[in-house]
Each structure stands twice: as structure tokens, then as C-alpha cells.
PDB file of C-alpha atoms in Angstrom:
ATOM      1  CA  UNK A 636       3.754 -21.881   5.243  1.00  0.00           C
ATOM      2  CA  UNK A 637       3.086 -20.394   8.656  1.00  0.00           C
ATOM      3  CA  UNK A 638       2.092 -17.041   7.205  1.00  0.00           C
ATOM      4  CA  UNK A 639      -0.321 -18.820   4.858  1.00  0.00           C
ATOM      5  CA  UNK A 640      -2.039 -20.489   7.831  1.00  0.00           C
ATOM      6  CA  UNK A 641      -2.382 -17.173   9.598  1.00  0.00           C
ATOM      7  CA  UNK A 642      -3.756 -15.564   6.447  1.00  0.00           C
ATOM      8  CA  UNK A 643      -6.466 -18.225   6.329  1.00  0.00           C
ATOM      9  CA  UNK A 644      -7.336 -17.730  10.012  1.00  0.00           C
ATOM     10  CA  UNK A 645      -7.307 -13.973   9.503  1.00  0.00           C
ATOM     11  CA  UNK A 646      -9.701 -14.089   6.561  1.00  0.00           C
ATOM     12  CA  UNK A 647     -12.017 -16.532   8.295  1.00  0.00           C
ATOM     13  CA  UNK A 648     -12.195 -14.349  11.414  1.00  0.00           C
ATOM     14  CA  UNK A 649     -12.960 -11.306   9.274  1.00  0.00           C
ATOM     15  CA  UNK A 650     -15.750 -13.096   7.422  1.00  0.00           C
ATOM     16  CA  UNK A 651     -17.184 -14.404  10.707  1.00  0.00           C
ATOM     17  CA  UNK A 652     -17.159 -10.975  12.327  1.00  0.00           C
ATOM     18  CA  UNK A 653     -18.689  -9.365   9.283  1.00  0.00           C
ATOM     19  CA  UNK A 654     -21.458 -11.960   9.028  1.00  0.00           C
ATOM     20  CA  UNK A 655     -22.287 -11.725  12.737  1.00  0.00           C
ATOM     21  CA  UNK A 656     -22.304  -7.967  13.005  1.00  0.00           C
ATOM     22  CA  UNK A 657     -23.355  -6.765   9.544  1.00  0.00           C
ATOM     23  CA  UNK A 658     -21.207  -3.747  10.309  1.00  0.00           C
ATOM     24  CA  UNK A 659     -18.577  -2.562   7.863  1.00  0.00           C
ATOM     25  CA  UNK A 660     -16.923  -0.362  10.474  1.00  0.00           C
ATOM     26  CA  UNK A 661     -16.144  -3.412  12.590  1.00  0.00           C
ATOM     27  CA  UNK A 662     -14.979  -5.235   9.465  1.00  0.00           C
ATOM     28  CA  UNK A 663     -12.481  -2.501   8.606  1.00  0.00           C
ATOM     29  CA  UNK A 664     -11.356  -2.142  12.208  1.00  0.00           C
ATOM     30  CA  UNK A 665     -10.640  -5.874  12.440  1.00  0.00           C
ATOM     31  CA  UNK A 666      -8.871  -5.844   9.097  1.00  0.00           C
ATOM     32  CA  UNK A 667      -6.511  -3.072  10.179  1.00  0.00           C
ATOM     33  CA  UNK A 668      -6.014  -4.488  13.694  1.00  0.00           C
ATOM     34  CA  UNK A 669      -5.285  -8.073  12.672  1.00  0.00           C
ATOM     35  CA  UNK A 670      -3.143  -7.125   9.710  1.00  0.00           C
ATOM     36  CA  UNK A 671      -0.927  -4.665  11.578  1.00  0.00           C
ATOM     37  CA  UNK A 672      -0.762  -6.765  14.737  1.00  0.00           C
ATOM     38  CA  UNK A 673       0.379  -9.971  13.085  1.00  0.00           C
ATOM     39  CA  UNK A 674       2.627  -8.179  10.633  1.00  0.00           C
ATOM     40  CA  UNK A 675       4.488  -6.652  13.605  1.00  0.00           C
ATOM     41  CA  UNK A 676       4.600 -10.074  15.295  1.00  0.00           C
ATOM     42  CA  UNK A 677       6.202 -11.674  12.256  1.00  0.00           C
ATOM     43  CA  UNK A 678       8.765  -8.879  12.084  1.00  0.00           C
ATOM     44  CA  UNK A 679       9.604  -9.421  15.731  1.00  0.00           C
ATOM     45  CA  UNK A 680       9.894 -13.141  15.122  1.00  0.00           C
ATOM     46  CA  UNK A 681      12.516 -12.460  12.471  1.00  0.00           C
ATOM     47  CA  UNK A 682      14.417 -10.094  14.785  1.00  0.00           C
ATOM     48  CA  UNK A 683      14.434 -12.034  18.048  1.00  0.00           C
ATOM     49  CA  UNK A 684      12.561 -14.972  19.533  1.00  0.00           C
ATOM     50  CA  UNK A 685      12.828 -13.592  23.056  1.00  0.00           C
ATOM     51  CA  UNK A 686      11.285 -10.264  22.076  1.00  0.00           C
ATOM     52  CA  UNK A 687       8.620 -12.193  20.155  1.00  0.00           C
ATOM     53  CA  UNK A 688       7.841 -14.234  23.265  1.00  0.00           C
ATOM     54  CA  UNK A 689       7.394 -11.068  25.338  1.00  0.00           C
ATOM     55  CA  UNK A 690       5.088  -9.518  22.739  1.00  0.00           C
ATOM     56  CA  UNK A 691       2.998 -12.718  22.587  1.00  0.00           C
ATOM     57  CA  UNK A 692       2.568 -12.661  26.354  1.00  0.00           C
ATOM     58  CA  UNK A 693       1.537  -9.025  26.215  1.00  0.00           C
ATOM     59  CA  UNK A 694      -0.967  -9.767  23.472  1.00  0.00           C
ATOM     60  CA  UNK A 695      -2.459 -12.582  25.538  1.00  0.00           C
ATOM     61  CA  UNK A 696      -2.819 -10.266  28.549  1.00  0.00           C
ATOM     62  CA  UNK A 697      -4.418  -7.610  26.342  1.00  0.00           C
ATOM     63  CA  UNK A 698      -6.822 -10.153  24.847  1.00  0.00           C
ATOM     64  CA  UNK A 699      -7.915 -11.385  28.271  1.00  0.00           C
ATOM     65  CA  UNK A 700      -8.369  -7.788  29.465  1.00  0.00           C
ATOM     66  CA  UNK A 701     -10.501  -6.941  26.425  1.00  0.00           C
ATOM     67  CA  UNK A 702     -12.547 -10.084  26.973  1.00  0.00           C
ATOM     68  CA  UNK A 703     -13.227  -9.049  30.575  1.00  0.00           C
ATOM     69  CA  UNK A 704     -14.360  -5.619  29.406  1.00  0.00           C
ATOM     70  CA  UNK A 705     -16.689  -7.141  26.812  1.00  0.00           C
ATOM     71  CA  UNK A 706     -18.121  -9.701  29.251  1.00  0.00           C
ATOM     72  CA  UNK A 707     -18.673  -6.919  31.788  1.00  0.00           C
ATOM     73  CA  UNK A 708     -20.586  -5.000  29.145  1.00  0.00           C
ATOM     74  CA  UNK A 709     -22.643  -8.114  28.339  1.00  0.00           C
ATOM     75  CA  UNK A 710     -23.536  -8.637  31.995  1.00  0.00           C
ATOM     76  CA  UNK A 711     -24.816  -5.089  32.523  1.00  0.00           C
ATOM     77  CA  UNK A 712     -26.345  -4.372  29.126  1.00  0.00           C
ATOM     78  CA  UNK A 713     -28.402  -6.282  26.641  1.00  0.00           C
ATOM     79  CA  UNK A 714     -26.045  -8.335  24.440  1.00  0.00           C
ATOM     80  CA  UNK A 715     -26.355  -7.925  20.699  1.00  0.00           C
ATOM     81  CA  UNK A 716     -24.603  -9.264  17.626  1.00  0.00           C
ATOM     82  CA  UNK A 717     -21.926  -6.563  17.751  1.00  0.00           C
ATOM     83  CA  UNK A 718     -20.763  -7.634  21.195  1.00  0.00           C
ATOM     84  CA  UNK A 719     -20.938 -11.290  20.176  1.00  0.00           C
ATOM     85  CA  UNK A 720     -18.679 -10.632  17.199  1.00  0.00           C
ATOM     86  CA  UNK A 721     -16.255  -8.739  19.421  1.00  0.00           C
ATOM     87  CA  UNK A 722     -16.117 -11.690  21.817  1.00  0.00           C
ATOM     88  CA  UNK A 723     -15.466 -14.111  18.967  1.00  0.00           C
ATOM     89  CA  UNK A 724     -12.775 -11.814  17.533  1.00  0.00           C
ATOM     90  CA  UNK A 725     -10.939 -11.555  20.828  1.00  0.00           C
ATOM     91  CA  UNK A 726     -11.258 -15.303  21.383  1.00  0.00           C
ATOM     92  CA  UNK A 727      -9.710 -15.868  17.947  1.00  0.00           C
ATOM     93  CA  UNK A 728      -6.863 -13.497  18.746  1.00  0.00           C
ATOM     94  CA  UNK A 729      -6.287 -15.298  22.036  1.00  0.00           C
ATOM     95  CA  UNK A 730      -6.185 -18.675  20.289  1.00  0.00           C
ATOM     96  CA  UNK A 731      -3.815 -17.375  17.629  1.00  0.00           C
ATOM     97  CA  UNK A 732      -1.583 -15.940  20.356  1.00  0.00           C
ATOM     98  CA  UNK A 733      -1.537 -19.308  22.117  1.00  0.00           C
ATOM     99  CA  UNK A 734      -0.734 -21.036  18.845  1.00  0.00           C
ATOM    100  CA  UNK A 735       2.171 -18.655  18.296  1.00  0.00           C
ATOM    101  CA  UNK A 736       3.519 -19.368  21.775  1.00  0.00           C
ATOM    102  CA  UNK A 737       3.213 -23.128  21.085  1.00  0.00           C
ATOM    103  CA  UNK A 738       5.092 -22.763  17.795  1.00  0.00           C
ATOM    104  CA  UNK A 739       7.928 -20.819  19.414  1.00  0.00           C
ATOM    105  CA  UNK A 740       8.480 -23.541  22.028  1.00  0.00           C
TER     106      UNK A 740
END
């Protein structure tokens, strides 16, 4: 059931990013990134909850770091739809990471 929920969120985030950017390269990048990332997270959840907790915290830190890079780029350059879709994608990954942490505890 949990994997079904994440599949729905995954597909919705891909559709949102593709609609906002009109860029197939971003679409394929997000597909590979989200699929591999959450597949590894589910494998770690099966192996150990403590290891899964550490990986979730690292993913949250990475998401915040990527958001800071993107916002820095927005401040100094003219924002476009590609940057907006990246921001939304990283926000979605951050929310999914927080949901995973909530489900573990």
C-alpha cells in the first residue's frame, strides 16, 4: 500500500515537472532519479530501520542543499520554467522524505 502511494506521488511529480518545463531531458532525469532513489530507500527499509532513518536524513539535507543552489540561481539570474520545475521537484522530494520519516516513527 505504501509503495502504491509513492508511485502515485512519483507519477504526479513527473507529470508536473514535464508540464512546467516542456523538457524531455528533465522528464527522463526525474524519472531515473526518483525511481532509483526511492527503490534504494525501500530496500534499506527492508534491511534496517536505523539505516533507513540515516538515509532519510541525508536525503533531506541534500534536498535542502539543492533548494539553496536553485534559489541562489533564481536570485542572480532570470527565473524560467525550468528552474521553477526544479524547485517544485526538490520540494516534492523534501515532502516525501518528511513523510517517510513520519511513517518510520
